[in-house]
Coordinates of C-alpha atoms and ligand atoms in Angstrom, one line a residue:
M1 CA -3.1 -23.8 -17.5
Y2 CA -1.5 -26.0 -14.9
N3 CA -3.2 -29.1 -13.7
I4 CA -2.7 -28.7 -10.0
M5 CA -5.0 -30.9 -8.1
M6 CA -4.7 -28.9 -4.9
N7 CA -3.6 -25.4 -3.9
K8 CA 0.0 -24.9 -3.0
F9 CA 1.1 -22.9 0.0
I10 CA 4.2 -20.9 0.6
F11 CA 4.8 -19.5 4.1
V12 CA 7.2 -16.5 4.2
S13 CA 8.6 -15.9 7.6
G14 CA 11.4 -13.7 8.9
G15 CA 14.1 -13.9 11.5
V16 CA 16.9 -11.9 13.2
C17 CA 15.1 -8.5 13.0
S18 CA 12.2 -6.7 11.5
S19 CA 12.2 -4.5 8.4
L20 CA 14.2 -6.9 6.3
G21 CA 11.8 -6.4 3.4
K22 CA 9.7 -9.6 4.0
G23 CA 6.7 -8.0 2.3
V24 CA 8.7 -7.0 -0.8
A25 CA 10.3 -10.5 -0.9
A26 CA 6.9 -12.2 -0.7
S27 CA 5.4 -9.9 -3.3
S28 CA 8.4 -10.4 -5.6
L29 CA 8.1 -14.1 -5.4
G30 CA 4.4 -13.7 -6.2
A31 CA 5.3 -11.6 -9.2
L32 CA 7.7 -14.2 -10.4
L33 CA 5.2 -17.1 -10.1
E34 CA 2.7 -15.0 -11.9
G35 CA 5.3 -14.5 -14.6
R36 CA 5.3 -18.3 -14.9
G37 CA 1.6 -18.3 -15.5
L38 CA 0.4 -19.3 -12.0
N39 CA -2.6 -17.6 -10.2
V40 CA -1.2 -16.3 -7.0
R41 CA -3.1 -15.1 -3.9
M42 CA -1.3 -13.2 -1.1
V43 CA -2.2 -13.3 2.6
K44 CA -0.7 -11.2 5.4
C45 CA -0.9 -12.5 9.0
D46 CA -0.3 -9.7 11.4
P47 CA 0.4 -10.6 15.0
Y48 CA -1.0 -7.4 16.5
I49 CA -4.2 -7.5 18.6
N50 CA -5.9 -4.6 16.8
V51 CA -8.7 -6.0 14.7
D52 CA -7.5 -4.0 11.7
A53 CA -5.1 -1.1 11.0
G54 CA -8.0 1.4 10.6
T55 CA -7.6 2.9 14.0
M56 CA -3.8 2.9 14.1
N57 CA -1.7 6.1 14.1
P58 CA 0.1 6.5 10.7
Y59 CA 3.1 7.8 12.7
Q60 CA 3.5 4.5 14.4
H61 CA 2.3 2.1 11.9
G62 CA 2.5 3.8 8.5
E63 CA -0.4 4.3 6.1
V64 CA -3.7 2.5 6.3
Y65 CA -4.1 0.8 3.0
V66 CA -7.7 0.3 1.7
T67 CA -8.9 -2.5 -0.6
D68 CA -11.8 -2.6 -3.0
D69 CA -14.0 -4.3 -0.4
G70 CA -13.2 -1.7 2.2
A71 CA -10.7 -3.5 4.4
E72 CA -8.4 -1.1 6.3
T73 CA -5.2 -3.0 6.2
D74 CA -1.5 -2.9 6.8
L75 CA 0.7 -1.3 4.1
D76 CA 2.0 -4.7 3.1
I77 CA -1.3 -5.4 1.3
G78 CA -0.3 -2.3 -0.8
N79 CA 3.0 -4.0 -1.7
Y80 CA 1.1 -7.1 -2.7
E81 CA -1.2 -5.1 -4.9
R82 CA 1.7 -3.2 -6.6
F83 CA 3.6 -6.4 -7.3
T84 CA 0.9 -8.9 -8.1
Q85 CA -2.4 -9.2 -9.9
G86 CA -4.5 -11.4 -7.6
K87 CA -7.7 -10.2 -5.9
L88 CA -7.0 -8.7 -2.4
G89 CA -9.5 -7.8 0.2
K90 CA -10.7 -8.4 3.8
A91 CA -9.9 -12.1 3.5
N92 CA -6.2 -11.4 2.7
S93 CA -5.4 -9.5 5.9
V94 CA -5.5 -11.7 9.0
T95 CA -4.7 -10.2 12.5
T96 CA -4.5 -11.8 15.9
G97 CA -7.3 -9.4 16.9
Q98 CA -9.7 -10.8 14.2
I99 CA -8.8 -14.4 15.1
Y100 CA -9.5 -13.9 18.8
K101 CA -12.6 -11.8 18.1
S102 CA -14.1 -14.5 16.0
V103 CA -13.1 -17.4 18.3
I104 CA -14.6 -15.5 21.3
E105 CA -17.8 -14.7 19.4
K106 CA -18.2 -18.4 18.6
E107 CA -17.6 -19.3 22.2
R108 CA -20.2 -16.8 23.3
E109 CA -22.7 -18.4 20.8
G110 CA -22.0 -21.7 22.5
R111 CA -20.5 -23.2 19.4
F112 CA -17.7 -25.0 21.2
L113 CA -20.2 -27.1 23.2
G114 CA -18.7 -26.4 26.5
R115 CA -15.1 -27.3 25.7
T116 CA -12.2 -25.3 27.0
I117 CA -11.0 -22.9 24.4
Q118 CA -7.2 -22.9 23.8
V119 CA -4.6 -21.5 21.6
I120 CA -4.0 -24.9 20.1
P121 CA -6.3 -26.1 18.5
H122 CA -8.9 -23.3 18.6
I123 CA -6.8 -20.3 17.7
T124 CA -4.6 -22.2 15.2
D125 CA -7.7 -23.8 13.6
E126 CA -9.2 -20.4 13.1
I127 CA -5.9 -19.2 11.4
K128 CA -5.9 -22.3 9.2
A129 CA -9.5 -21.8 8.3
R130 CA -8.8 -18.2 7.2
I131 CA -5.8 -19.3 5.0
M132 CA -7.8 -22.2 3.5
A133 CA -10.7 -19.8 2.8
V134 CA -8.4 -17.7 0.6
A135 CA -7.2 -20.8 -1.2
K136 CA -10.8 -21.8 -2.0
E137 CA -12.2 -18.3 -2.7
E138 CA -11.3 -18.2 -6.3
P139 CA -11.4 -21.6 -8.0
D140 CA -8.4 -21.0 -10.2
T141 CA -6.0 -20.2 -7.4
D142 CA -2.7 -22.1 -7.8
V143 CA -0.6 -20.8 -5.0
V144 CA -1.3 -19.0 -1.8
I145 CA 1.7 -17.0 -0.4
V146 CA 1.2 -16.4 3.3
E147 CA 3.5 -13.8 4.9
I148 CA 3.8 -14.1 8.7
G149 CA 4.4 -10.8 10.3
G150 CA 6.9 -10.3 13.0
T151 CA 10.1 -12.2 13.6
V152 CA 10.5 -15.9 14.6
G153 CA 11.0 -16.0 18.3
D154 CA 8.3 -13.3 19.0
I155 CA 5.7 -14.5 21.4
E156 CA 2.9 -13.1 19.2
S157 CA 4.0 -15.0 16.1
V158 CA 3.9 -18.4 17.6
P159 CA 0.2 -19.3 16.8
F160 CA 0.7 -18.3 13.2
L161 CA 3.9 -20.3 12.8
E162 CA 2.2 -23.3 14.5
A163 CA -0.7 -23.0 12.0
A164 CA 1.9 -22.9 9.2
R165 CA 3.6 -26.0 10.6
Q166 CA 0.3 -27.9 10.7
I167 CA -0.6 -26.9 7.1
I168 CA 2.9 -28.0 5.9
H169 CA 2.5 -31.3 7.8
E170 CA -1.1 -31.9 6.6
Q171 CA -0.6 -30.9 3.0
G172 CA 2.7 -32.6 2.7
R173 CA 6.1 -31.2 1.7
G174 CA 5.8 -30.3 -1.9
N175 CA 2.3 -28.8 -1.4
A176 CA 3.3 -26.4 1.3
I177 CA 6.8 -24.9 1.7
S178 CA 8.6 -22.5 4.0
V179 CA 10.6 -19.5 2.7
H180 CA 12.6 -17.9 5.5
L181 CA 14.2 -14.4 5.3
T182 CA 17.2 -13.6 7.5
L183 CA 19.8 -11.0 7.8
I184 CA 23.5 -11.3 7.0
P185 CA 24.9 -8.2 8.9
E186 CA 28.1 -6.5 8.1
V187 CA 30.3 -6.2 11.2
A188 CA 33.4 -4.0 11.6
G189 CA 33.4 -2.6 8.1
A190 CA 33.5 -5.5 5.8
E191 CA 32.9 -8.8 7.5
L192 CA 29.6 -10.5 6.7
K193 CA 28.3 -12.6 9.6
T194 CA 26.2 -15.8 9.1
K195 CA 25.7 -16.6 12.7
P196 CA 22.3 -14.8 13.1
T197 CA 21.0 -16.8 10.2
Q198 CA 22.1 -20.0 11.9
H199 CA 20.2 -19.0 15.0
S200 CA 17.2 -17.8 13.1
V201 CA 16.8 -21.1 11.2
K202 CA 17.3 -22.9 14.6
A203 CA 14.4 -20.9 16.0
M204 CA 12.3 -22.0 13.0
Q205 CA 13.2 -25.6 13.6
E206 CA 12.2 -25.3 17.2
Q207 CA 8.8 -24.3 15.9
G208 CA 8.8 -27.5 14.0
I209 CA 9.4 -25.9 10.6
Q210 CA 12.4 -26.7 8.4
P211 CA 12.8 -23.8 5.9
D212 CA 12.9 -25.1 2.3
V213 CA 14.2 -21.8 0.9
L214 CA 16.4 -19.1 2.6
I215 CA 16.5 -15.5 1.4
C216 CA 19.5 -13.8 3.0
R217 CA 19.3 -10.0 3.2
S218 CA 22.8 -8.8 2.8
P219 CA 24.4 -5.5 1.7
V220 CA 26.1 -7.4 -1.2
M221 CA 25.8 -10.7 -3.1
L222 CA 27.2 -13.6 -1.1
D223 CA 30.0 -15.7 -2.6
E224 CA 29.5 -19.4 -3.1
A225 CA 31.6 -20.4 -0.1
T226 CA 29.4 -18.4 2.2
R227 CA 26.2 -19.8 0.7
R228 CA 27.6 -23.3 1.0
K229 CA 28.4 -22.6 4.7
I230 CA 24.9 -21.4 5.3
A231 CA 23.4 -24.5 3.6
G232 CA 25.7 -26.7 5.7
F233 CA 24.4 -25.4 9.0
T234 CA 20.7 -24.9 8.1
N235 CA 19.8 -28.1 6.3
V236 CA 18.6 -26.0 3.4
D237 CA 19.8 -27.1 -0.1
F238 CA 22.7 -25.0 -1.4
E239 CA 20.6 -24.2 -4.6
A240 CA 17.8 -22.9 -2.3
I241 CA 19.9 -20.2 -0.7
F242 CA 19.2 -16.8 -2.2
V243 CA 20.5 -13.3 -1.6
S244 CA 18.5 -10.2 -1.4
Y245 CA 21.3 -7.7 -1.8
N246 CA 21.0 -3.9 -1.7
V247 CA 19.8 -2.6 -5.0
E248 CA 20.7 1.0 -5.9
T249 CA 17.8 1.3 -8.3
T250 CA 14.4 0.6 -7.0
I251 CA 12.6 -2.1 -4.9
Y252 CA 10.8 -3.0 -8.1
E253 CA 14.0 -4.5 -9.4
I254 CA 13.9 -7.2 -6.7
P255 CA 11.8 -9.6 -8.8
L256 CA 14.5 -9.5 -11.5
V257 CA 17.2 -9.9 -8.9
F258 CA 15.5 -13.1 -7.6
Y259 CA 14.8 -14.2 -11.2
E260 CA 18.5 -14.1 -12.1
Q261 CA 19.2 -16.3 -9.1
K262 CA 16.4 -18.7 -10.2
L263 CA 14.3 -18.3 -7.1
D264 CA 11.1 -19.1 -9.0
L265 CA 12.6 -22.2 -10.6
I266 CA 13.7 -23.6 -7.3
V267 CA 10.3 -22.8 -5.6
L268 CA 8.5 -24.5 -8.5
K269 CA 10.8 -27.5 -8.2
K270 CA 10.2 -27.8 -4.5
M271 CA 6.4 -27.6 -5.1
G272 CA 6.6 -30.2 -7.9
V273 CA 5.2 -27.9 -10.5
E274 CA 6.6 -28.3 -14.0
S275 CA 8.4 -25.3 -15.2
R276 CA 7.3 -23.2 -18.2
H277 CA 8.4 -20.0 -19.9
A278 CA 8.8 -17.0 -17.7
N279 CA 7.3 -13.8 -18.9
L280 CA 8.9 -10.9 -17.1
K281 CA 8.4 -8.3 -19.8
P282 CA 6.4 -5.8 -17.7
W283 CA 9.2 -5.7 -15.1
K284 CA 11.9 -5.5 -17.7
T285 CA 10.1 -2.7 -19.5
M286 CA 9.6 -0.9 -16.2
M287 CA 13.3 -1.0 -15.5
E288 CA 14.0 0.3 -19.0
H289 CA 11.7 3.3 -18.2
F290 CA 13.5 3.8 -14.9
R291 CA 16.9 4.1 -16.7
A292 CA 15.6 6.3 -19.5
R293 CA 14.2 9.1 -17.3
K294 CA 15.5 12.6 -18.1
G295 CA 15.2 15.8 -16.2
K296 CA 13.7 16.2 -12.7
A297 CA 10.6 17.7 -11.1
R298 CA 10.3 18.7 -7.5
I299 CA 7.0 17.7 -6.0
G300 CA 6.1 19.2 -2.6
I301 CA 4.0 16.9 -0.5
V302 CA 2.3 19.1 2.0
G303 CA 0.9 17.0 4.8
K304 CA 1.1 16.3 8.5
Y305 CA 2.9 12.9 8.9
M306 CA 6.1 13.9 7.2
E307 CA 8.8 12.3 9.3
L308 CA 7.7 8.7 8.6
H309 CA 8.0 7.8 4.9
D310 CA 5.6 4.9 5.4
A311 CA 2.8 7.2 6.4
Y312 CA 2.1 8.3 2.8
K313 CA 3.7 5.2 1.2
S314 CA 1.2 4.6 -1.6
V315 CA 1.2 8.3 -2.5
Y316 CA 5.0 8.3 -2.8
E317 CA 5.0 5.0 -4.8
S318 CA 2.3 6.4 -7.2
L319 CA 4.4 9.5 -7.9
F320 CA 7.3 7.2 -8.7
H321 CA 5.2 5.1 -11.0
A322 CA 4.1 8.2 -12.8
S323 CA 7.7 9.3 -13.1
L324 CA 8.5 6.1 -14.9
D325 CA 5.6 6.6 -17.3
C326 CA 6.4 10.3 -17.9
G327 CA 10.1 9.8 -18.4
I328 CA 11.2 12.2 -15.7
E329 CA 12.6 11.9 -12.2
V330 CA 10.4 13.0 -9.4
E331 CA 12.1 14.4 -6.3
L332 CA 9.9 14.2 -3.2
I333 CA 10.0 17.4 -1.1
K334 CA 8.3 16.6 2.2
I335 CA 6.8 19.7 3.8
D336 CA 5.1 19.7 7.2
S337 CA 2.1 21.9 6.5
S338 CA 2.3 23.5 9.9
T339 CA 5.6 25.2 8.8
L340 CA 3.5 27.1 6.2
E341 CA 1.2 28.5 8.8
D342 CA 3.1 31.6 9.9
A343 CA 6.0 31.9 7.4
G344 CA 5.3 33.6 4.1
V345 CA 4.4 30.7 1.7
E346 CA 6.3 32.2 -1.1
A347 CA 9.4 32.2 1.1
I348 CA 9.1 28.5 1.4
L349 CA 7.6 27.2 -1.8
G350 CA 8.5 29.8 -4.3
K351 CA 11.2 29.9 -6.9
D352 CA 14.7 30.5 -5.6
N353 CA 13.5 29.8 -2.1
N354 CA 13.8 26.9 0.3
F355 CA 11.9 24.3 -1.6
A356 CA 11.2 25.8 -5.0
V357 CA 8.6 23.2 -5.8
D358 CA 7.2 22.5 -9.3
G359 CA 4.0 20.9 -8.1
I360 CA 2.1 20.4 -4.9
L361 CA 0.3 17.4 -3.6
V362 CA -1.8 17.5 -0.5
P363 CA -2.6 13.9 0.6
G364 CA -5.2 12.5 2.9
G365 CA -5.4 13.2 6.6
F366 CA -7.4 13.6 9.8
G367 CA -7.6 16.2 12.5
S368 CA -7.1 19.9 12.4
R369 CA -3.3 20.2 12.9
G370 CA -1.6 21.9 10.0
I371 CA -4.8 22.6 8.0
G372 CA -4.1 26.3 7.7
G373 CA -0.8 25.6 6.0
M374 CA -2.4 23.3 3.5
V375 CA -5.0 26.0 2.6
R376 CA -2.1 28.4 2.1
A377 CA -0.3 25.9 -0.1
A378 CA -3.4 25.4 -2.2
N379 CA -3.9 29.2 -2.5
W380 CA -0.3 29.6 -3.6
A381 CA -0.6 26.9 -6.2
R382 CA -3.8 28.2 -7.6
I383 CA -2.6 31.8 -7.9
N384 CA 0.8 31.0 -9.3
G385 CA -0.4 28.4 -11.8
V386 CA 1.5 25.6 -10.1
P387 CA 0.0 22.1 -10.7
Y388 CA -1.9 20.9 -7.6
F389 CA -3.2 17.5 -6.8
G390 CA -5.5 17.1 -3.8
I391 CA -6.3 13.7 -2.5
C392 CA -9.3 13.3 -0.1
L393 CA -8.4 15.9 2.6
G394 CA -6.4 17.6 -0.2
M395 CA -9.6 18.1 -2.2
Q396 CA -11.5 19.3 0.9
I397 CA -8.7 21.9 1.3
M398 CA -9.3 23.1 -2.3
V399 CA -13.0 23.6 -1.5
I400 CA -12.2 25.5 1.7
E401 CA -9.6 27.7 0.0
W402 CA -12.0 28.5 -2.9
A403 CA -14.8 29.4 -0.6
R404 CA -12.6 31.7 1.5
S405 CA -10.6 33.4 -1.3
I406 CA -13.1 33.5 -4.2
I407 CA -16.6 33.6 -2.6
K408 CA -15.1 35.6 0.4
W409 CA -16.6 33.4 3.1
E410 CA -13.7 33.9 5.4
D411 CA -14.9 31.4 8.0
A412 CA -15.6 28.7 5.4
D413 CA -14.4 25.4 6.8
S414 CA -15.0 21.7 7.2
T415 CA -17.0 20.8 10.3
E416 CA -14.2 18.4 11.1
F417 CA -12.1 21.5 12.0
N418 CA -14.7 24.0 13.0
E419 CA -18.1 22.8 14.0
S420 CA -19.7 26.2 14.4
T421 CA -18.6 27.7 11.1
K422 CA -21.4 29.6 9.2
H423 CA -20.1 28.1 6.0
P424 CA -19.6 24.4 6.4
V425 CA -18.5 23.8 2.9
I426 CA -17.3 20.3 3.9
S427 CA -19.6 18.5 6.3
L428 CA -20.7 15.1 7.6
L429 CA -23.3 13.0 5.8
E430 CA -26.5 12.5 7.7
E431 CA -25.7 8.9 8.3
Q432 CA -22.3 9.7 9.8
L433 CA -23.8 12.1 12.4
D434 CA -24.5 9.5 15.0
V435 CA -21.4 7.3 14.6
T436 CA -19.5 6.9 17.8
Q437 CA -17.5 3.8 17.0
M438 CA -14.2 4.6 15.3
G439 CA -13.3 1.4 13.6
A440 CA -14.5 0.7 10.0
T441 CA -17.3 3.2 10.1
M442 CA -16.2 5.6 7.4
R443 CA -17.2 5.6 3.7
L444 CA -14.8 2.8 2.8
G445 CA -13.8 0.9 -0.3
R446 CA -14.7 0.8 -4.0
S447 CA -17.4 2.9 -5.5
A448 CA -18.2 4.3 -8.9
S449 CA -17.8 7.9 -10.2
V450 CA -19.2 9.3 -13.4
L451 CA -16.8 11.8 -15.1
R452 CA -18.0 14.9 -16.8
Q453 CA -16.9 15.1 -20.4
G454 CA -14.6 18.0 -21.1
S455 CA -13.1 17.9 -17.6
K456 CA -9.5 17.3 -16.8
I457 CA -10.4 14.2 -14.8
F458 CA -12.2 12.8 -17.9
S459 CA -9.2 13.5 -20.1
A460 CA -6.9 11.8 -17.6
Y461 CA -8.9 8.6 -17.5
G462 CA -10.2 8.7 -21.0
E463 CA -13.5 7.0 -19.9
K464 CA -16.7 8.0 -18.2
L465 CA -17.2 5.5 -15.5
I466 CA -14.4 4.8 -13.1
Y467 CA -14.0 2.9 -9.8
E468 CA -11.9 4.2 -7.0
R469 CA -11.5 3.6 -3.3
H470 CA -12.7 5.8 -0.5
R471 CA -11.8 6.3 3.1
H472 CA -13.4 9.4 4.7
R473 CA -16.3 10.7 6.7
Y474 CA -16.7 14.2 5.5
E475 CA -18.1 15.3 2.1
F476 CA -18.4 18.3 -0.2
S477 CA -21.6 20.0 1.2
N478 CA -24.3 19.7 -1.4
K479 CA -26.1 22.9 -0.3
Y480 CA -23.2 24.9 -1.6
R481 CA -23.0 23.3 -5.1
V482 CA -24.7 26.2 -6.8
E483 CA -22.6 28.9 -5.2
M484 CA -19.4 26.9 -5.8
T485 CA -20.0 26.2 -9.5
G486 CA -21.6 29.6 -10.0
S487 CA -18.3 31.2 -8.9
G488 CA -16.4 29.0 -11.4
L489 CA -15.3 25.9 -9.5
I490 CA -15.7 22.9 -11.7
I491 CA -17.3 19.7 -10.4
G492 CA -15.5 17.1 -12.5
S493 CA -17.3 14.0 -11.3
L494 CA -20.2 12.7 -9.1
T495 CA -21.3 9.4 -7.7
Q496 CA -23.6 7.4 -10.1
D497 CA -26.7 8.7 -8.3
S498 CA -25.3 12.3 -8.5
A499 CA -25.7 12.5 -4.7
L500 CA -22.0 13.1 -3.9
V501 CA -19.2 15.2 -5.4
E502 CA -16.3 13.0 -6.2
S503 CA -13.8 15.6 -7.7
I504 CA -13.3 19.3 -8.4
E505 CA -11.1 21.3 -10.6
W506 CA -9.9 24.9 -10.8
P507 CA -10.9 26.8 -13.9
D508 CA -8.2 28.5 -16.0
H509 CA -5.4 26.6 -14.3
I510 CA -2.8 24.3 -15.8
W511 CA -3.9 21.4 -13.5
G512 CA -5.6 21.9 -10.2
L513 CA -7.6 18.8 -9.4
G514 CA -8.9 17.3 -6.2
V515 CA -10.5 13.9 -5.7
Q516 CA -12.5 12.6 -2.7
F517 CA -11.2 9.1 -3.3
H518 CA -7.7 7.6 -3.0
P519 CA -6.2 6.9 -6.4
E520 CA -2.9 6.0 -4.8
F521 CA -4.2 2.6 -3.8
K522 CA -4.5 1.5 -7.5
S523 CA -1.2 2.6 -9.0
K524 CA 1.3 0.0 -10.1
P525 CA 5.0 0.2 -11.2
T526 CA 4.0 -1.5 -14.4
A527 CA 0.9 0.6 -14.8
A528 CA 0.9 4.1 -13.4
H529 CA -2.4 5.6 -12.2
P530 CA -3.9 7.9 -14.8
L531 CA -4.3 10.8 -12.4
F532 CA -0.8 10.7 -11.1
R533 CA 0.4 10.4 -14.7
A534 CA -1.7 13.5 -15.7
F535 CA -0.4 15.5 -12.7
I536 CA 3.2 14.8 -13.5
E537 CA 2.6 15.5 -17.2
A538 CA 1.2 18.9 -16.2
V539 CA 4.3 19.5 -14.1
K540 CA 6.5 18.5 -17.0
T541 CA 4.6 20.8 -19.4
N542 CA 4.9 23.7 -16.9
L543 CA 8.7 23.1 -16.7
K544 CA 8.9 22.9 -20.5
L545 CA 10.7 19.5 -20.2
Ligands
LIG601 N1 -10.5 13.8 7.4 C1 -11.2 13.8 6.2 C2 -12.5 13.0 6.2 O1 -12.7 12.2 7.1 C3 -10.3 13.3 5.0 C4 -10.0 11.9 5.2 C5 -8.9 11.5 4.2 O2 -8.2 12.3 3.7 N2 -8.7 10.2 4.1 O3 -13.4 13.2 5.4

């Protein structure tokens, strides 16, 4: 398509404060460049010392995102996957922990021949090698967008910024550029302040990087005079100052907001890439769907990390994607499952009561807190014909509820919550019994499931063989397959070797389906996931909308 002799690099950094939407800005730029026909790969550099996000508490850090190849990453990788098409995996998530681990391993192997190991050049070389590896992994890669986590000025970010500086210097301007995100805060009501941006760019310059493009996060669009002023004190061209203002619609409108300001054109110009027609049709169609939605469904998410929105980010996003596809608004009702433990469930979930939900989703989770409440929610949904979608733990809950209520094994449980139960309907696989190390030891990443014709899951996907991502230790216990199916529970899919149960369904119910995998990692705003779509369709049918 393009005859680019070498890969181009775009480093996206941030200043002033965190949570400016650097991930969304980087992903939106990726989407725009893809719209121009370029092959884009995204990389996240995380300055924390954890090797990966797998062992991090969702309360502190948000969800753990899982890629096809089983990397447990930061939720930014999820943003990349929702906005862009390029392959993402272990190579695309770089942490300080990984970098140090591999440098120290090399040192122990004697590969540095007795030299003193230092941040510069050894740590920075390792970072550069990781970035270059992504650029070379797929031969058709045109552009690598590298997001540097943290804020310029943080101690932890320095080696990453230094690696970026070296790549920009070595590749030459035009082959590697810097896009810097800053904040234009509003002070005393209405006054927009540019000073923090000035300081932030200065901090970049002190690291030896002159930003080529600035994206200013501001409550409103900035007028020309303000943008000229910013250009004046930052050495950034006036035409390369962009504004990421608050959108009232959805974050998925950001690519279009940037497109209107010609961000992609300026970035292409700075990289010396000839411009071509922009195809943003999928994004424009998505916004048309957004505006055309009619009616509303209330979906109760019954889980344990309810206070932090990021803890179930991909689940919430997937419900939103399905709402676009189904032409209906979805209101998220976040219910801490422990509140369902003692109160009457009907009093909380039922019609004319506190939440009055039209559908229930029980997402993934670990540990025993709040499990009783989830089982009650599943029971309520099954008995009252309310659509229920169980994801990973949410499917295990369905199995436990079925065994307790229908087969009357009152102590039926997962051995994760009760090791001594007489009916361990969910249990560990043999190979998990001896695992003591917590990081990256679960069943992780992409695997195939074979769907049973005539099942609800088959009609959602419309095909027999599907690939989804896993992240769990416990499984449906095979020794109970006969009793479970004999009492009516439907096994909708199995692994290819039939060894593991991948999904179950309630019989004679509008839509009660649980999957052992995580479909939420594969949903996109421009292509809703078939299971989320089928769930919301069932809710819509139930509501007669
Ligand atoms: N705790 C359960 C397991 O390890 C479920 C995990 C999940 O929901 N991701 O199997």
